[in-house]
Tab-separated table of C-alpha atoms and ligand atoms in Angstrom:
chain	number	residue	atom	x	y	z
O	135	UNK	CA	71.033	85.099	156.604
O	136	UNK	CA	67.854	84.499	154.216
O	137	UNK	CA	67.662	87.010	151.686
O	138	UNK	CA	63.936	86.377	149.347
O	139	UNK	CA	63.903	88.984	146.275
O	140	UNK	CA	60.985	89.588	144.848
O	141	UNK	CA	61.117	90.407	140.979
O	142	UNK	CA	58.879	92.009	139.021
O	143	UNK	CA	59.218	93.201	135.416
O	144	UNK	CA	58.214	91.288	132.773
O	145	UNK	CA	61.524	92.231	130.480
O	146	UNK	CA	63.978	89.108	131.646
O	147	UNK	CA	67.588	90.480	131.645
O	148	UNK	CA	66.289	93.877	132.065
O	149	UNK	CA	67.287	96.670	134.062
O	150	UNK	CA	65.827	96.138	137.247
O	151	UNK	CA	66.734	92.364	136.907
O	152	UNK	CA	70.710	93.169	136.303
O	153	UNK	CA	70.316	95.592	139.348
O	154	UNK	CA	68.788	92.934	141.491
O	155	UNK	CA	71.698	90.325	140.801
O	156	UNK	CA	74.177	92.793	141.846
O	157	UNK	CA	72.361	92.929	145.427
O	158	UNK	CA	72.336	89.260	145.384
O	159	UNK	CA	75.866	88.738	144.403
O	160	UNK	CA	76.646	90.749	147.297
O	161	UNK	CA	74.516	88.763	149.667
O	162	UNK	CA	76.101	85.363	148.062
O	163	UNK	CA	79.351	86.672	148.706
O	164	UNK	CA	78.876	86.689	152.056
O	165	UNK	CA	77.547	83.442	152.514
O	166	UNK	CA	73.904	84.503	152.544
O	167	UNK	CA	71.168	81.949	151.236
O	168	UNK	CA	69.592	83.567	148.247
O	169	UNK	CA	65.861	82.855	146.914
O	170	UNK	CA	64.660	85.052	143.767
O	171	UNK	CA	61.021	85.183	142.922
O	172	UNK	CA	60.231	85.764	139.287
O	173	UNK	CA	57.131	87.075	139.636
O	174	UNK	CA	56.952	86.793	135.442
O	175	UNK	CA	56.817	83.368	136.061
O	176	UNK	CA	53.888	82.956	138.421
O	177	UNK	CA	50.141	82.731	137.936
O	178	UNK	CA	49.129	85.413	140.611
O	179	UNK	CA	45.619	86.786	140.572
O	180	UNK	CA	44.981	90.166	141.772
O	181	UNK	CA	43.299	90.911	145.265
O	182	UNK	CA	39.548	89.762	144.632
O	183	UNK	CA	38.525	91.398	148.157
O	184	UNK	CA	36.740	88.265	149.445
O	185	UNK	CA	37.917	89.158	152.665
O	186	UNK	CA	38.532	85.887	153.744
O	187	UNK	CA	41.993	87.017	155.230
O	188	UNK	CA	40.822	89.103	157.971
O	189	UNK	CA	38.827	85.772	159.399
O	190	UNK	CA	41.830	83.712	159.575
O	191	UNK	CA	44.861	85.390	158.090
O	192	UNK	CA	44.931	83.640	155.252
O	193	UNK	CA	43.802	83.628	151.270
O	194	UNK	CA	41.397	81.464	149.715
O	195	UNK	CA	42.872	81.634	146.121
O	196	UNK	CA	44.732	78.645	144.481
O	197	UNK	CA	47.117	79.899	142.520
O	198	UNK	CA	51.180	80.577	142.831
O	199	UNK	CA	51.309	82.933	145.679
O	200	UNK	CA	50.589	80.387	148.376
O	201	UNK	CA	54.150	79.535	148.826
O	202	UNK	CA	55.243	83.172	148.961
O	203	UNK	CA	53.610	84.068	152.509
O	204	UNK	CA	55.701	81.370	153.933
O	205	UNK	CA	58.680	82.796	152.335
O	206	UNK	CA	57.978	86.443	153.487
O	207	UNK	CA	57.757	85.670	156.636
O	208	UNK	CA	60.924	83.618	157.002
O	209	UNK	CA	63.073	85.870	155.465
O	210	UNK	CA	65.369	88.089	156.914
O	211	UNK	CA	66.004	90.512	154.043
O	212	UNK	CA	63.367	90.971	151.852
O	213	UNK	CA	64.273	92.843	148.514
O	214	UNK	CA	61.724	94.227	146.317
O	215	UNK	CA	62.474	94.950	142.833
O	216	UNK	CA	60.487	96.264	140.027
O	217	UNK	CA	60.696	98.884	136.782
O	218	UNK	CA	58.146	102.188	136.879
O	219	UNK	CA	55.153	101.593	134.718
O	220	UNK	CA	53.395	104.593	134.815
O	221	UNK	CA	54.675	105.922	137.971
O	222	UNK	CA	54.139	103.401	139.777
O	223	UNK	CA	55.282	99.750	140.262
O	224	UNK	CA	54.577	96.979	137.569
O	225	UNK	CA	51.157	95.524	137.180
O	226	UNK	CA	53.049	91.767	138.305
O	227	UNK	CA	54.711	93.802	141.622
O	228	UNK	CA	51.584	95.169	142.400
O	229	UNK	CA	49.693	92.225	142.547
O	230	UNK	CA	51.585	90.307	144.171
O	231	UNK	CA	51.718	93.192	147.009
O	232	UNK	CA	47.964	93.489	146.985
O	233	UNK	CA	47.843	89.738	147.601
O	234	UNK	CA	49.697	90.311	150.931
O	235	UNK	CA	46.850	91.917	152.430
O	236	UNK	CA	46.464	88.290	154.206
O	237	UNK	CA	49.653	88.826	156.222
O	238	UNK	CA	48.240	92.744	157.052
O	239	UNK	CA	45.113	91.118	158.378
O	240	UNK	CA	47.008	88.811	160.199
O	241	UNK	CA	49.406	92.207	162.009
O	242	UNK	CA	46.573	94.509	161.707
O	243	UNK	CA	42.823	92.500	162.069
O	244	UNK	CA	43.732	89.576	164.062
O	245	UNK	CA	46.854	90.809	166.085
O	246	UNK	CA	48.953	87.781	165.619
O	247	UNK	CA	52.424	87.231	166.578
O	248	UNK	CA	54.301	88.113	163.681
O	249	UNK	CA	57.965	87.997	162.831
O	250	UNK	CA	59.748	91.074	162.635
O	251	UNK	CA	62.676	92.268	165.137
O	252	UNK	CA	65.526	93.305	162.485
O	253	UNK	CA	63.890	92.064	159.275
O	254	UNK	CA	64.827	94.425	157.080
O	255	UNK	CA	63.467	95.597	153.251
O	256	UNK	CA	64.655	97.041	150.407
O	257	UNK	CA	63.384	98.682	147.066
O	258	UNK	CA	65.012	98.489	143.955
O	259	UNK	CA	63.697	100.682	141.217
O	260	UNK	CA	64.923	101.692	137.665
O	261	UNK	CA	62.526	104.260	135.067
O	262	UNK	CA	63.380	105.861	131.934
O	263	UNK	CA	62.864	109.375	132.725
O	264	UNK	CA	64.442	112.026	135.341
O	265	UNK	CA	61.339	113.677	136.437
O	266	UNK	CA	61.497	114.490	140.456
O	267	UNK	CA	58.337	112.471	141.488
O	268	UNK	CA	59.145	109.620	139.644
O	269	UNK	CA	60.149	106.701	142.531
O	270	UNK	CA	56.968	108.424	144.223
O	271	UNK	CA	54.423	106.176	143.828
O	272	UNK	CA	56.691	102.912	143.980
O	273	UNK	CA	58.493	104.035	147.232
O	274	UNK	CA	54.658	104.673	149.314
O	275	UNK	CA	53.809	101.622	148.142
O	276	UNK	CA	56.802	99.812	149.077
O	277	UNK	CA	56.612	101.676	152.266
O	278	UNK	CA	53.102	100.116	153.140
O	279	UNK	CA	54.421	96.372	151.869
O	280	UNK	CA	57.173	96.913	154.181
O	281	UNK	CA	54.952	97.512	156.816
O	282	UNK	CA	52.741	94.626	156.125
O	283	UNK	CA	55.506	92.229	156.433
O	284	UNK	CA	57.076	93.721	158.995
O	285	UNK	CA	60.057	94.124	157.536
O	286	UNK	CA	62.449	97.929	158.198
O	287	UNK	CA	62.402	99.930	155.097
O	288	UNK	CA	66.011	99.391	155.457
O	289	UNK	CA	67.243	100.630	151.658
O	290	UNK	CA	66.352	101.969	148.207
O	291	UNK	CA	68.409	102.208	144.970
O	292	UNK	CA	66.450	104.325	142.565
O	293	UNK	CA	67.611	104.235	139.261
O	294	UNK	CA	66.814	106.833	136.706
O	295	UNK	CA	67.945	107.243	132.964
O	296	UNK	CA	67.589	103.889	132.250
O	297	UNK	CA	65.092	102.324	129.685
O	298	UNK	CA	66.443	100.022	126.585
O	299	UNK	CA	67.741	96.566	128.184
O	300	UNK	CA	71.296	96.697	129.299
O	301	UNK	CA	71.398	100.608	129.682
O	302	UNK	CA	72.007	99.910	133.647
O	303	UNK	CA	75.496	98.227	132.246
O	304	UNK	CA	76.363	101.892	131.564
O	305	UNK	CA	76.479	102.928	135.528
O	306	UNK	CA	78.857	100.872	136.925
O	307	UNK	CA	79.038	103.145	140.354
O	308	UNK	CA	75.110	101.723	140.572
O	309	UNK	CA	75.649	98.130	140.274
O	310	UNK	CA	78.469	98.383	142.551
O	311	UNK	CA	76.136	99.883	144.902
O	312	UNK	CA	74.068	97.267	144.929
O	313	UNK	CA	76.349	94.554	145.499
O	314	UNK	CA	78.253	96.296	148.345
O	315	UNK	CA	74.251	97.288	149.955
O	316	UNK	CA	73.835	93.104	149.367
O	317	UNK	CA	77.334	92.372	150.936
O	318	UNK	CA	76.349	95.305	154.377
O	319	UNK	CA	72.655	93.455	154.464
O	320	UNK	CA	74.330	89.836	154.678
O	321	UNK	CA	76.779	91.088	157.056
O	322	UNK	CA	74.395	91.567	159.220
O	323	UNK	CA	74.483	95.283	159.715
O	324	UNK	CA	71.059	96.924	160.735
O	325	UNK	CA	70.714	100.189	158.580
O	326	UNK	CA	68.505	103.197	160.376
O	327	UNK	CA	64.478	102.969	158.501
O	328	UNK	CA	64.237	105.084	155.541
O	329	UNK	CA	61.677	107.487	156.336
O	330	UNK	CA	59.588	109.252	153.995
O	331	UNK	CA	58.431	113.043	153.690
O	332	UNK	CA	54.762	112.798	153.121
O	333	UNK	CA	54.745	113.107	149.458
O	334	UNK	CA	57.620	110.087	149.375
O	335	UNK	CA	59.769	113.207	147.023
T	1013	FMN	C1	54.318	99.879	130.299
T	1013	FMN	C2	55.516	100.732	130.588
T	1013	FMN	C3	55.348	101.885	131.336
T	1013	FMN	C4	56.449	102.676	131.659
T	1013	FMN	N1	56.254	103.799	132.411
T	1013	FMN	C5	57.319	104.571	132.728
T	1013	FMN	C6	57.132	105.755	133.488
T	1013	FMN	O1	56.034	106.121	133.911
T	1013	FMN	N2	58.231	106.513	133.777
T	1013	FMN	C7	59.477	106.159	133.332
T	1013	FMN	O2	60.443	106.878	133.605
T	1013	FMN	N3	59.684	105.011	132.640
T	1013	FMN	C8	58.637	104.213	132.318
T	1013	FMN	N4	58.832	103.067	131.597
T	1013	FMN	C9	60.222	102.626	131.267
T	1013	FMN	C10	60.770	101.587	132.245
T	1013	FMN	O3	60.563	101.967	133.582
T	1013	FMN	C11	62.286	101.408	132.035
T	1013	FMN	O4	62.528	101.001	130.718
T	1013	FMN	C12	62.874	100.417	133.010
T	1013	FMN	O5	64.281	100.553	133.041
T	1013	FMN	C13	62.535	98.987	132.631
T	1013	FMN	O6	63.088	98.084	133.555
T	1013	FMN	P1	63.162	96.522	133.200
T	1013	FMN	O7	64.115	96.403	132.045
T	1013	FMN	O8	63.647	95.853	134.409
T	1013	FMN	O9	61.778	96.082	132.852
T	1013	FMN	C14	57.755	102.282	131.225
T	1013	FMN	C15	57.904	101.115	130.449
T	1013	FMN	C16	56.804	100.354	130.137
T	1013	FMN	C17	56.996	99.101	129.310
């Protein structure tokens, strides 16, 4: 089983990142091969809308997301995780989403055969605050990736309360969570689509 995580807060050791290596643990446990994406790391330009993508299915710019489509597409659990910046999903996240508007052209514009058939997706999202709409923004837009990849939105652990680094340490019942939804994903076990009310509340 192929599990590619996709990381994306700037803050190494953060919260989001100690919440992602408890879903990986659990995938590692159970023998599944493990690729994490530090998206911190990369050089990845936003979307420039040349539009080249919908001609061919693929993106003209040179920089560190060519690998990645590859990657998304061979991968059996994608896992998308990322802190709330301003309701929404970090800057690096987003980008990196925006930039897989080649693989929607390919679904959508050019009808290609695409991998999907029990590829499943996951969100993994940690904010300060408690408000009610605050995994709103992230969980649409995760909903759309999802759907662009062709991946089930299988899962979501939504974390809230948490904000200094190290304040997901204090929610033990969370990271456990995430290892056992990592351990369930790597088993193999297909989990019924999340499906969202229209607002995503
Ligand atoms: C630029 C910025 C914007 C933020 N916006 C929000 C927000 O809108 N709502 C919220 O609850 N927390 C917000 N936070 C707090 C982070 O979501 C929170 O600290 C999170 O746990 C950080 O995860 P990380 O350690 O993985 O980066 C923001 C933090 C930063 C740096």
């Amino acid at each position: 089983m192929k599990f590619l995580a996709i990381w994306g807060s700037p803050r190494r050791g953060g919260n989001s990142e100690v919440l992602l290596d408890a879903f990986l643990q659990g995938a590692r446990q159970e023998g599944a091969e493990v690729e994490k994406i530090a998206l911190q790391k990369l050089k990845i330009s936003p979307c420039l809308e040349i539009y080249h993508c919908f001609k061919d299915g693929t993106c003209p710019i040179r920089d560190d997301m060519r690998p990645l489509y590859d990657k998304l597409l061979a991968a059996e659990v994608v896992a998308l995780a990322s802190p709330i910046f301003f309701y929404g999903l970090s800057a690096q996240a987003k980008a990196f989403i925006d930039r897989t508007q080649a693989l929607w052209a390919r679904r959508y514009q050019l009808r290609q055969d695409f991998p999907g058939a029990g590829r499943q997706g996951v969100l993994l999202c940690t904010g300060a605050t408690y408000g009610k709409l605050l995994f709103v923004g992230a969980r649409l837009t995760a909903k759309y990736f999802f759907d662009a990849i062709n991946v089930s939105y299988a899962a979501e652990i939504l974390v809230r309360g948490v904000d200094a680094k190290g304040d997901i340490l204090k929610k033990p019942e969370v990271l456990e969570a995430a290892t056992t939804l990592g351990r369930r994903l790597a088993q193999g076990e297909r989990l019924e689509p999340i499906k969202l009310s229209p607002l995503a509340v």
